[in-house]
């Protein structure tokens, strides 16, 4: 069985992430969306909030699970018996960083392979940072995130 992990901060999850989840769930047997609990990063949503938002979003996907992790990704992958990492490439700017991480992970554990999916053109501009930027000014984020999350995001900015 091919179990893959799609790791990220998902702070908050966007339509770009959802598109990645839908597409990668079709090419692996089981997909674990891994929410990074990075205490060094100042996140808008707690790790519990991020996990539960993604869980709501993927409720209809039978082969997708959500889990949080901290520490090294390769260590978490050993624990859950996953060998594939899924990452998205939006632009050339993603590439340099991503290839370095992918190669480091492969050196750490040669059984681990990273698969890159190119972003859907429709969402190539979209990032969690853009969502936060717009929401902080009360901008329209309805094209960025599922409707049920809009108010939750605004309320973080007292809107
Ligand atoms: P990280 O902090 O690890 O980059 P993110 O939550 O920002 O976490 O992104 C997680 C993954 O989703 C990354 O591989 C990123 O390239 C990908 N991703 C983010 N936004 C999009 C998008 N709009 N389209 C496709 N992939 C995306």
GROMACS .gro file of C-alpha atoms and ligand atoms in nm:
model
  186
    1UNK     CA    1   0.000   0.000   0.000
    2UNK     CA    2   0.133   0.343  -0.095
    3UNK     CA    3   0.082   0.587   0.189
    4UNK     CA    4   0.176   0.949   0.120
    5UNK     CA    5   0.197   1.257   0.332
    6UNK     CA    6   0.106   1.607   0.218
    7UNK     CA    7   0.279   1.825   0.474
    8UNK     CA    8   0.233   2.194   0.530
    9UNK     CA    9   0.135   2.471   0.766
   10UNK     CA   10  -0.219   2.514   0.625
   11UNK     CA   11  -0.259   2.839   0.817
   12UNK     CA   12  -0.532   2.854   0.693
   13UNK     CA   13  -0.613   2.584   0.438
   14UNK     CA   14  -0.705   2.725   0.094
   15UNK     CA   15  -0.870   2.609  -0.230
   16UNK     CA   16  -0.514   2.556  -0.361
   17UNK     CA   17  -0.447   2.302  -0.085
   18UNK     CA   18  -0.786   2.137  -0.144
   19UNK     CA   19  -0.704   2.098  -0.514
   20UNK     CA   20  -0.372   1.935  -0.421
   21UNK     CA   21  -0.545   1.698  -0.177
   22UNK     CA   22  -0.808   1.595  -0.434
   23UNK     CA   23  -0.550   1.530  -0.703
   24UNK     CA   24  -0.298   1.346  -0.491
   25UNK     CA   25  -0.564   1.129  -0.325
   26UNK     CA   26  -0.628   0.987  -0.674
   27UNK     CA   27  -0.270   0.873  -0.724
   28UNK     CA   28  -0.187   0.715  -0.387
   29UNK     CA   29  -0.369   0.457  -0.179
   30UNK     CA   30  -0.382   0.666   0.134
   31UNK     CA   31  -0.305   1.033   0.187
   32UNK     CA   32  -0.224   1.183   0.524
   33UNK     CA   33  -0.246   1.560   0.538
   34UNK     CA   34   0.029   1.645   0.787
   35UNK     CA   35  -0.021   1.970   0.974
   36UNK     CA   36   0.306   2.106   1.102
   37UNK     CA   37   0.300   2.209   1.465
   38UNK     CA   38   0.586   2.452   1.446
   39UNK     CA   39   0.616   2.650   1.765
   40UNK     CA   40   0.878   2.877   1.606
   41UNK     CA   41   0.629   2.992   1.342
   42UNK     CA   42   0.371   3.236   1.467
   43UNK     CA   43   0.053   3.083   1.333
   44UNK     CA   44  -0.288   3.246   1.308
   45UNK     CA   45  -0.472   2.923   1.387
   46UNK     CA   46  -0.368   2.669   1.650
   47UNK     CA   47  -0.267   2.330   1.523
   48UNK     CA   48  -0.595   2.184   1.658
   49UNK     CA   49  -0.795   2.444   1.464
   50UNK     CA   50  -0.600   2.377   1.146
   51UNK     CA   51  -0.648   2.000   1.177
   52UNK     CA   52  -1.021   2.034   1.237
   53UNK     CA   53  -1.069   2.272   0.941
   54UNK     CA   54  -0.898   2.025   0.708
   55UNK     CA   55  -1.094   1.736   0.857
   56UNK     CA   56  -1.418   1.918   0.778
   57UNK     CA   57  -1.299   1.979   0.425
   58UNK     CA   58  -1.193   1.622   0.346
   59UNK     CA   59  -1.479   1.444   0.523
   60UNK     CA   60  -1.599   1.301   0.190
   61UNK     CA   61  -1.262   1.163   0.082
   62UNK     CA   62  -1.241   0.804   0.209
   63UNK     CA   63  -0.863   0.767   0.168
   64UNK     CA   64  -0.760   1.098   0.324
   65UNK     CA   65  -0.665   1.139   0.691
   66UNK     CA   66  -0.541   1.441   0.882
   67UNK     CA   67  -0.273   1.441   1.151
   68UNK     CA   68  -0.049   1.694   1.319
   69UNK     CA   69   0.320   1.644   1.367
   70UNK     CA   70   0.624   1.820   1.500
   71UNK     CA   71   0.992   1.751   1.459
   72UNK     CA   72   1.141   1.603   1.146
   73UNK     CA   73   0.906   1.500   0.868
   74UNK     CA   74   1.106   1.184   0.792
   75UNK     CA   75   1.072   1.073   1.155
   76UNK     CA   76   0.696   1.123   1.148
   77UNK     CA   77   0.679   0.934   0.818
   78UNK     CA   78   0.852   0.634   0.976
   79UNK     CA   79   0.598   0.639   1.255
   80UNK     CA   80   0.300   0.632   1.019
   81UNK     CA   81   0.471   0.409   0.763
   82UNK     CA   82   0.458   0.658   0.474
   83UNK     CA   83   0.722   0.675   0.199
   84UNK     CA   84   0.593   0.947  -0.033
   85UNK     CA   85   0.589   1.322   0.023
   86UNK     CA   86   0.354   1.532  -0.189
   87UNK     CA   87   0.440   1.898  -0.241
   88UNK     CA   88   0.300   2.166  -0.467
   89UNK     CA   89   0.499   2.384  -0.703
   90UNK     CA   90   0.340   2.718  -0.778
   91UNK     CA   91   0.624   2.912  -0.936
   92UNK     CA   92   0.996   2.890  -0.995
   93UNK     CA   93   1.043   3.060  -0.661
   94UNK     CA   94   0.906   2.747  -0.488
   95UNK     CA   95   1.146   2.525  -0.680
   96UNK     CA   96   1.480   2.617  -0.525
   97UNK     CA   97   1.363   2.566  -0.168
   98UNK     CA   98   1.158   2.257  -0.246
   99UNK     CA   99   1.434   2.070  -0.428
  100UNK     CA  100   1.670   2.129  -0.137
  101UNK     CA  101   1.420   1.993   0.115
  102UNK     CA  102   1.332   1.696  -0.109
  103UNK     CA  103   1.697   1.602  -0.150
  104UNK     CA  104   1.768   1.640   0.221
  105UNK     CA  105   1.475   1.415   0.307
  106UNK     CA  106   1.595   1.157   0.056
  107UNK     CA  107   1.944   1.163   0.209
  108UNK     CA  108   1.792   1.119   0.556
  109UNK     CA  109   1.590   0.821   0.437
  110UNK     CA  110   1.653   0.681   0.086
  111UNK     CA  111   1.311   0.510   0.092
  112UNK     CA  112   1.145   0.850   0.093
  113UNK     CA  113   1.050   1.004  -0.242
  114UNK     CA  114   0.895   1.346  -0.304
  115UNK     CA  115   0.634   1.391  -0.573
  116UNK     CA  116   0.566   1.743  -0.695
  117UNK     CA  117   0.233   1.842  -0.842
  118UNK     CA  118   0.225   2.159  -1.043
  119UNK     CA  119  -0.035   2.395  -0.917
  120UNK     CA  120  -0.368   2.427  -1.089
  121UNK     CA  121  -0.350   2.747  -1.297
  122UNK     CA  122  -0.663   2.868  -1.126
  123UNK     CA  123  -0.482   2.875  -0.790
  124UNK     CA  124  -0.124   2.947  -0.884
  125UNK     CA  125  -0.137   3.289  -0.715
  126UNK     CA  126  -0.296   3.159  -0.397
  127UNK     CA  127  -0.120   3.114  -0.064
  128UNK     CA  128  -0.219   3.119   0.304
  129UNK     CA  129  -0.024   3.443   0.331
  130UNK     CA  130  -0.244   3.609   0.066
  131UNK     CA  131  -0.557   3.493   0.250
  132UNK     CA  132  -0.431   3.644   0.575
  133UNK     CA  133  -0.327   3.967   0.408
  134UNK     CA  134  -0.672   4.016   0.248
  135UNK     CA  135  -0.862   3.907   0.560
  136UNK     CA  136  -0.666   4.143   0.783
  137UNK     CA  137  -0.802   4.435   0.577
  138UNK     CA  138  -1.153   4.290   0.557
  139UNK     CA  139  -1.107   4.201   0.189
  140UNK     CA  140  -1.310   3.943  -0.001
  141UNK     CA  141  -1.161   3.596   0.054
  142UNK     CA  142  -1.452   3.396  -0.087
  143UNK     CA  143  -1.249   3.288  -0.390
  144UNK     CA  144  -0.961   3.172  -0.169
  145UNK     CA  145  -1.116   2.951   0.101
  146UNK     CA  146  -1.432   2.741   0.150
  147UNK     CA  147  -1.729   2.947   0.266
  148UNK     CA  148  -1.756   2.784   0.608
  149UNK     CA  149  -1.410   2.916   0.703
  150UNK     CA  150  -1.455   3.280   0.603
  151UNK     CA  151  -1.602   3.402   0.931
  152UNK     CA  152  -1.354   3.200   1.135
  153UNK     CA  153  -1.068   3.372   0.953
  154UNK     CA  154  -1.218   3.722   0.981
  155UNK     CA  155  -1.280   3.675   1.353
  156UNK     CA  156  -0.905   3.629   1.408
  157UNK     CA  157  -0.876   3.991   1.295
  158UNK     CA  158  -1.178   4.103   1.500
  159UNK     CA  159  -1.384   4.153   1.185
  160LIG     P1  160   0.458   2.536   0.393
  160LIG     O1  161   0.474   2.632   0.507
  160LIG     O2  162   0.514   2.400   0.420
  160LIG     O3  163   0.495   2.588   0.256
  160LIG     P2  164   0.184   2.566   0.310
  160LIG     O4  165   0.064   2.539   0.392
  160LIG     O5  166   0.207   2.707   0.269
  160LIG     O6  167   0.302   2.507   0.395
  160LIG     O7  168   0.183   2.477   0.180
  160LIG     C1  169   0.177   2.337   0.187
  160LIG     C2  170   0.201   2.280   0.048
  160LIG     O8  171   0.094   2.320  -0.038
  160LIG     C3  172   0.329   2.325  -0.021
  160LIG     O9  173   0.380   2.216  -0.095
  160LIG     C4  174   0.281   2.433  -0.113
  160LIG    O10  175   0.366   2.446  -0.227
  160LIG     C5  176   0.146   2.380  -0.153
  160LIG     N1  177   0.055   2.487  -0.194
  160LIG     C6  178   0.023   2.598  -0.125
  160LIG     N2  179  -0.063   2.676  -0.195
  160LIG     C7  180  -0.086   2.610  -0.311
  160LIG     C8  181  -0.164   2.639  -0.427
  160LIG     N3  182  -0.232   2.752  -0.438
  160LIG     N4  183  -0.164   2.548  -0.528
  160LIG     C9  184  -0.091   2.434  -0.516
  160LIG     N5  185  -0.014   2.403  -0.412
  160LIG    C10  186  -0.011   2.488  -0.309
   0.00000   0.00000   0.00000
